[in-house]
Amino acid sequence: KAGVTQTPRYLIKTRGQQVTLSCSPISGHRSVSWYQQTPGQGLQFLFEYFSETQRNKGNFPGRFSGRQFSNSRSEMNVSTLELGDSALYLCASRAGGGDGNEQFFGPGTRLTVL
Amino acid sequence: ILNVEQSPQSLHVQEGDSTNFTCSFPSSNFYALHWYRWETAKSPEALFVMTLNGDEKKKGRISATLNTKEGYSYLYIKGSQPEDSATYLCAFRDNYGQNFVFGPGTRLSVLP
C-alpha cells in the first residue's frame, strides 16, 4: 500500500504570495490532518478533515485554510505569505475519525518564504 | 493555551541502557495522548494512542503508561539501540476536539 504523499516537497515563495500544498492519503483513509513544524514553535496542529468536512482546527489565522475532496485528497492554502510561514508542513492520514486510529505522516513540504 | 511539557529535553545513553521520558499534560478534559518517534530526515511515526487512565501499551522494547488523573505519561525504552535515536513527541487531545497540542519532544541519542 502506498504511503502518504505530499507535493511539492520543496517550495520557495516571496512575501505576499499565496501557496497551495497537496496531500494524498493512504488509500482508504478518510481523515487528513495538517501540521506546521518550525524550530521555534515545534510541531503545531493546523486542521483536520474527515469526509470533506473540517472537524478540528488549531490556533492559526484565517490565512491558513484547507479543503478535502471526495477522494480524500486534501489541499492546504496559505494566503498573503509572511516570513514566519517558512516551515515544514506535514500531513497525516488515518483510517477513521476516531482518535484510536494511528496516524501515518507524509514526508512533508518544506516552504521557504523570502 | 494548553501546555504540554516533556522532560528531559535531551538524553544521551549507552547502547543497552534502559531509559524513560515524561510527558505532562492538563489533567482536565482529557481525550487522548499520542506518542510519536521522529527520526532525522524521516516522517513522524506513531507509537501509541492512549485513551484510558491506567493504560499500558507495548511495542517491542518500547512501552508507555498513562495517568490521566495526574496528567502524565511515561515512555520506556528497554535495552536502547542506536536505531532508537530520535526525537520522541507526545501530543494531547482534549475532549472538545479542538486542541491537539504537541510537546517539545525529548531528543534521545543512543551511543554504540
CSV table of C-alpha atoms in Angstrom, one decimal:
chain,number,residue,atom,x,y,z
A,1,LYS,CA,0.0,0.0,0.0
A,2,ALA,CA,1.4,3.4,-0.9
A,3,GLY,CA,2.1,5.8,1.9
A,4,VAL,CA,1.0,9.4,2.4
A,5,THR,CA,2.4,11.6,-0.4
A,6,GLN,CA,2.8,15.3,-0.4
A,7,THR,CA,3.6,17.7,-3.2
A,8,PRO,CA,5.6,19.6,-3.8
A,9,ARG,CA,8.4,18.6,-1.5
A,10,TYR,CA,10.1,22.0,-1.6
A,11,LEU,CA,8.8,25.4,-2.4
A,12,ILE,CA,10.2,28.9,-2.4
A,13,LYS,CA,7.8,31.9,-2.4
A,14,THR,CA,8.0,35.6,-1.6
A,15,ARG,CA,6.1,37.6,1.0
A,16,GLY,CA,2.6,38.4,-0.1
A,17,GLN,CA,2.2,35.4,-2.4
A,18,GLN,CA,-0.1,32.5,-1.8
A,19,VAL,CA,0.7,28.8,-1.9
A,20,THR,CA,-1.3,25.6,-2.2
A,21,LEU,CA,0.1,22.3,-0.8
A,22,SER,CA,-1.3,18.9,-1.6
A,23,CYS,CA,-1.6,15.7,0.3
A,24,SER,CA,-2.8,12.3,-0.9
A,25,PRO,CA,-3.6,10.0,2.0
A,26,ILE,CA,-3.2,6.3,2.2
A,27,SER,CA,-5.8,4.5,0.1
A,28,GLY,CA,-9.0,4.0,2.2
A,29,HIS,CA,-8.1,6.6,4.8
A,30,ARG,CA,-10.7,9.3,5.2
A,31,SER,CA,-9.1,11.6,7.7
A,32,VAL,CA,-6.3,14.0,6.8
A,33,SER,CA,-4.6,16.4,9.3
A,34,TRP,CA,-2.1,19.1,8.6
A,35,TYR,CA,0.7,20.3,10.9
A,36,GLN,CA,3.3,23.0,10.8
A,37,GLN,CA,6.8,22.4,12.1
A,38,THR,CA,9.1,25.4,12.9
A,39,PRO,CA,12.3,25.5,15.0
A,40,GLY,CA,10.8,28.0,17.4
A,41,GLN,CA,7.3,26.6,17.9
A,42,GLY,CA,7.7,22.9,17.3
A,43,LEU,CA,5.0,20.8,15.8
A,44,GLN,CA,1.6,22.5,15.7
A,45,PHE,CA,-1.7,21.2,14.6
A,46,LEU,CA,-3.4,23.2,11.8
A,47,PHE,CA,-6.6,21.4,11.0
A,48,GLU,CA,-8.2,18.0,10.3
A,49,TYR,CA,-10.6,17.0,7.6
A,50,PHE,CA,-12.8,14.0,7.6
A,51,SER,CA,-15.1,13.1,4.7
A,52,GLU,CA,-14.7,16.5,3.1
A,53,THR,CA,-15.6,18.3,6.4
A,54,GLN,CA,-13.3,20.2,8.6
A,55,ARG,CA,-13.5,18.6,12.0
A,56,ASN,CA,-11.0,20.3,14.1
A,57,LYS,CA,-8.9,23.5,13.7
A,58,GLY,CA,-5.8,24.7,15.5
A,59,ASN,CA,-5.0,28.2,16.5
A,60,PHE,CA,-3.9,29.6,13.2
A,61,PRO,CA,-5.0,32.8,11.4
A,62,GLY,CA,-7.6,32.7,8.7
A,63,ARG,CA,-4.8,32.9,6.1
A,64,PHE,CA,-4.4,29.2,6.6
A,65,SER,CA,-7.2,27.2,5.0
A,66,GLY,CA,-7.8,23.8,3.6
A,67,ARG,CA,-10.2,21.5,1.9
A,68,GLN,CA,-10.7,17.8,1.3
A,69,PHE,CA,-12.0,16.3,-1.9
A,70,SER,CA,-14.3,13.3,-2.3
A,71,ASN,CA,-11.3,11.0,-3.0
A,72,SER,CA,-9.9,12.2,0.4
A,73,ARG,CA,-7.1,14.1,-1.1
A,74,SER,CA,-6.5,17.3,0.7
A,75,GLU,CA,-5.1,20.7,-0.1
A,76,MET,CA,-3.8,23.4,2.2
A,77,ASN,CA,-3.7,27.0,1.2
A,78,VAL,CA,-1.8,29.9,2.8
A,79,SER,CA,-2.6,33.4,1.5
A,80,THR,CA,-0.5,36.5,1.9
A,81,LEU,CA,2.6,34.7,2.9
A,82,GLU,CA,4.7,36.0,5.8
A,83,LEU,CA,8.3,35.3,6.6
A,84,GLY,CA,7.2,33.4,9.6
A,85,ASP,CA,5.3,30.9,7.5
A,86,SER,CA,8.6,29.3,6.5
A,87,ALA,CA,8.3,25.8,7.9
A,88,LEU,CA,7.9,22.2,7.2
A,89,TYR,CA,4.3,21.3,6.5
A,90,LEU,CA,3.3,17.8,7.3
A,91,CYS,CA,0.1,16.0,6.6
A,92,ALA,CA,-1.1,12.8,8.2
A,93,SER,CA,-3.9,10.4,7.3
A,94,ARG,CA,-5.8,7.8,9.3
A,95,ALA,CA,-8.5,5.3,8.5
A,96,GLY,CA,-11.4,6.6,10.6
A,97,GLY,CA,-12.5,9.6,12.6
A,98,GLY,CA,-12.0,8.0,16.0
A,99,ASP,CA,-8.9,9.0,17.9
A,100,GLY,CA,-7.8,5.5,18.4
A,101,ASN,CA,-6.7,5.2,14.9
A,102,GLU,CA,-3.0,5.5,14.2
A,103,GLN,CA,-1.8,8.4,12.1
A,104,PHE,CA,0.6,8.0,9.2
A,105,PHE,CA,2.6,11.0,8.2
A,106,GLY,CA,3.8,12.1,4.8
A,107,PRO,CA,7.3,13.3,4.0
A,108,GLY,CA,6.4,17.0,4.3
A,109,THR,CA,6.6,20.1,2.1
A,110,ARG,CA,9.4,22.5,3.1
A,111,LEU,CA,8.2,26.0,2.4
A,112,THR,CA,10.6,28.9,2.4
A,113,VAL,CA,9.2,32.5,2.3
A,114,LEU,CA,11.7,35.1,1.2
B,1,ILE,CA,-3.4,27.9,26.0
B,2,LEU,CA,-2.8,24.2,26.8
B,3,ASN,CA,0.7,23.4,27.9
B,4,VAL,CA,2.3,20.0,27.2
B,5,GLU,CA,5.7,19.5,28.6
B,6,GLN,CA,8.3,16.8,28.1
B,7,SER,CA,11.4,16.0,30.1
B,8,PRO,CA,14.2,15.7,29.7
B,9,GLN,CA,14.8,17.9,26.7
B,10,SER,CA,17.6,15.6,25.5
B,11,LEU,CA,19.2,12.4,26.7
B,12,HIS,CA,22.4,10.5,25.8
B,13,VAL,CA,22.5,6.9,26.8
B,14,GLN,CA,24.8,4.0,26.1
B,15,GLU,CA,23.6,1.1,23.9
B,16,GLY,CA,21.9,-1.5,26.2
B,17,ASP,CA,20.8,1.1,28.8
B,18,SER,CA,17.1,1.4,29.6
B,19,THR,CA,15.6,4.8,29.7
B,20,ASN,CA,12.4,6.7,30.2
B,21,PHE,CA,10.9,10.1,29.5
B,22,THR,CA,7.9,12.0,30.8
B,23,CYS,CA,5.1,13.8,29.1
B,24,SER,CA,3.0,16.2,31.3
B,25,PHE,CA,-0.4,17.4,30.1
B,26,PRO,CA,-3.5,19.0,31.5
B,27,SER,CA,-5.4,16.6,33.8
B,28,SER,CA,-8.8,18.0,32.8
B,29,ASN,CA,-10.8,17.5,29.7
B,30,PHE,CA,-8.6,14.6,28.6
B,31,TYR,CA,-9.4,12.7,25.5
B,32,ALA,CA,-6.2,11.0,24.2
B,33,LEU,CA,-2.5,11.1,24.5
B,34,HIS,CA,-0.3,10.2,21.5
B,35,TRP,CA,3.3,9.2,21.3
B,36,TYR,CA,5.4,9.6,18.2
B,37,ARG,CA,9.0,8.9,17.2
B,38,TRP,CA,10.6,11.3,14.8
B,39,GLU,CA,13.9,10.3,13.3
B,40,THR,CA,16.0,12.9,11.5
B,41,ALA,CA,15.1,13.2,7.8
B,42,LYS,CA,12.1,11.0,8.2
B,43,SER,CA,8.4,11.5,8.9
B,44,PRO,CA,7.0,11.1,12.5
B,45,GLU,CA,6.0,7.6,13.2
B,46,ALA,CA,3.0,6.8,15.5
B,47,LEU,CA,4.0,4.7,18.5
B,48,PHE,CA,0.9,4.7,20.8
B,49,VAL,CA,-2.5,6.2,21.2
B,50,MET,CA,-3.6,6.1,24.8
B,51,THR,CA,-7.1,6.9,25.9
B,52,LEU,CA,-7.8,5.3,29.3
B,53,ASN,CA,-6.4,6.1,32.7
B,54,GLY,CA,-4.0,3.3,33.7
B,55,ASP,CA,-3.4,2.3,30.0
B,56,GLU,CA,-0.2,0.5,29.4
B,57,LYS,CA,0.9,-0.2,25.9
B,58,LYS,CA,3.9,-2.0,24.5
B,59,LYS,CA,5.6,-2.3,21.1
B,60,GLY,CA,8.7,-4.4,21.1
B,61,ARG,CA,11.2,-2.8,23.5
B,62,ILE,CA,9.1,0.4,23.9
B,63,SER,CA,6.2,0.7,26.3
B,64,ALA,CA,4.1,3.6,27.7
B,65,THR,CA,1.9,4.2,30.7
B,66,LEU,CA,-0.8,6.8,31.2
B,67,ASN,CA,-2.1,8.6,34.3
B,68,THR,CA,-4.9,11.0,33.2
B,69,LYS,CA,-5.8,12.0,36.8
B,70,GLU,CA,-2.4,13.5,37.5
B,71,GLY,CA,-1.7,14.4,33.9
B,72,TYR,CA,1.4,12.4,32.9
B,73,SER,CA,2.6,9.6,30.7
B,74,TYR,CA,5.9,7.8,30.7
B,75,LEU,CA,7.6,6.2,27.7
B,76,TYR,CA,10.1,3.5,28.4
B,77,ILE,CA,12.7,2.0,26.2
B,78,LYS,CA,14.3,-1.2,27.3
B,79,GLY,CA,17.9,-2.0,26.1
B,80,SER,CA,18.3,1.0,23.9
B,81,GLN,CA,19.8,0.5,20.5
B,82,PRO,CA,21.5,3.1,18.2
B,83,GLU,CA,18.4,2.9,15.9
B,84,ASP,CA,16.3,4.2,18.8
B,85,SER,CA,18.0,7.6,18.4
B,86,ALA,CA,15.2,10.0,17.5
B,87,THR,CA,13.0,12.7,19.0
B,88,TYR,CA,10.1,11.4,20.9
B,89,LEU,CA,7.0,13.5,20.9
B,90,CYS,CA,3.8,13.3,22.9
B,91,ALA,CA,0.6,15.1,21.9
B,92,PHE,CA,-2.5,15.8,23.9
B,93,ARG,CA,-6.0,15.9,22.6
B,94,ASP,CA,-8.8,17.3,24.7
B,95,ASN,CA,-12.4,16.2,24.7
B,96,TYR,CA,-13.6,19.3,22.9
B,97,GLY,CA,-11.6,18.1,19.9
B,98,GLN,CA,-10.3,21.5,19.0
B,99,ASN,CA,-7.0,21.2,20.8
B,100,PHE,CA,-4.3,18.8,19.7
B,101,VAL,CA,-1.1,20.0,21.3
B,102,PHE,CA,2.4,18.6,20.9
B,103,GLY,CA,5.1,18.7,23.5
B,104,PRO,CA,8.5,20.0,22.5
B,105,GLY,CA,10.0,16.5,22.4
B,106,THR,CA,12.8,14.5,24.0
B,107,ARG,CA,15.8,14.0,21.8
B,108,LEU,CA,17.4,10.7,22.5
B,109,SER,CA,20.9,9.7,21.4
B,110,VAL,CA,22.0,6.2,21.9
B,111,LEU,CA,25.7,5.8,21.7
B,112,PRO,CA,27.2,2.5,20.4
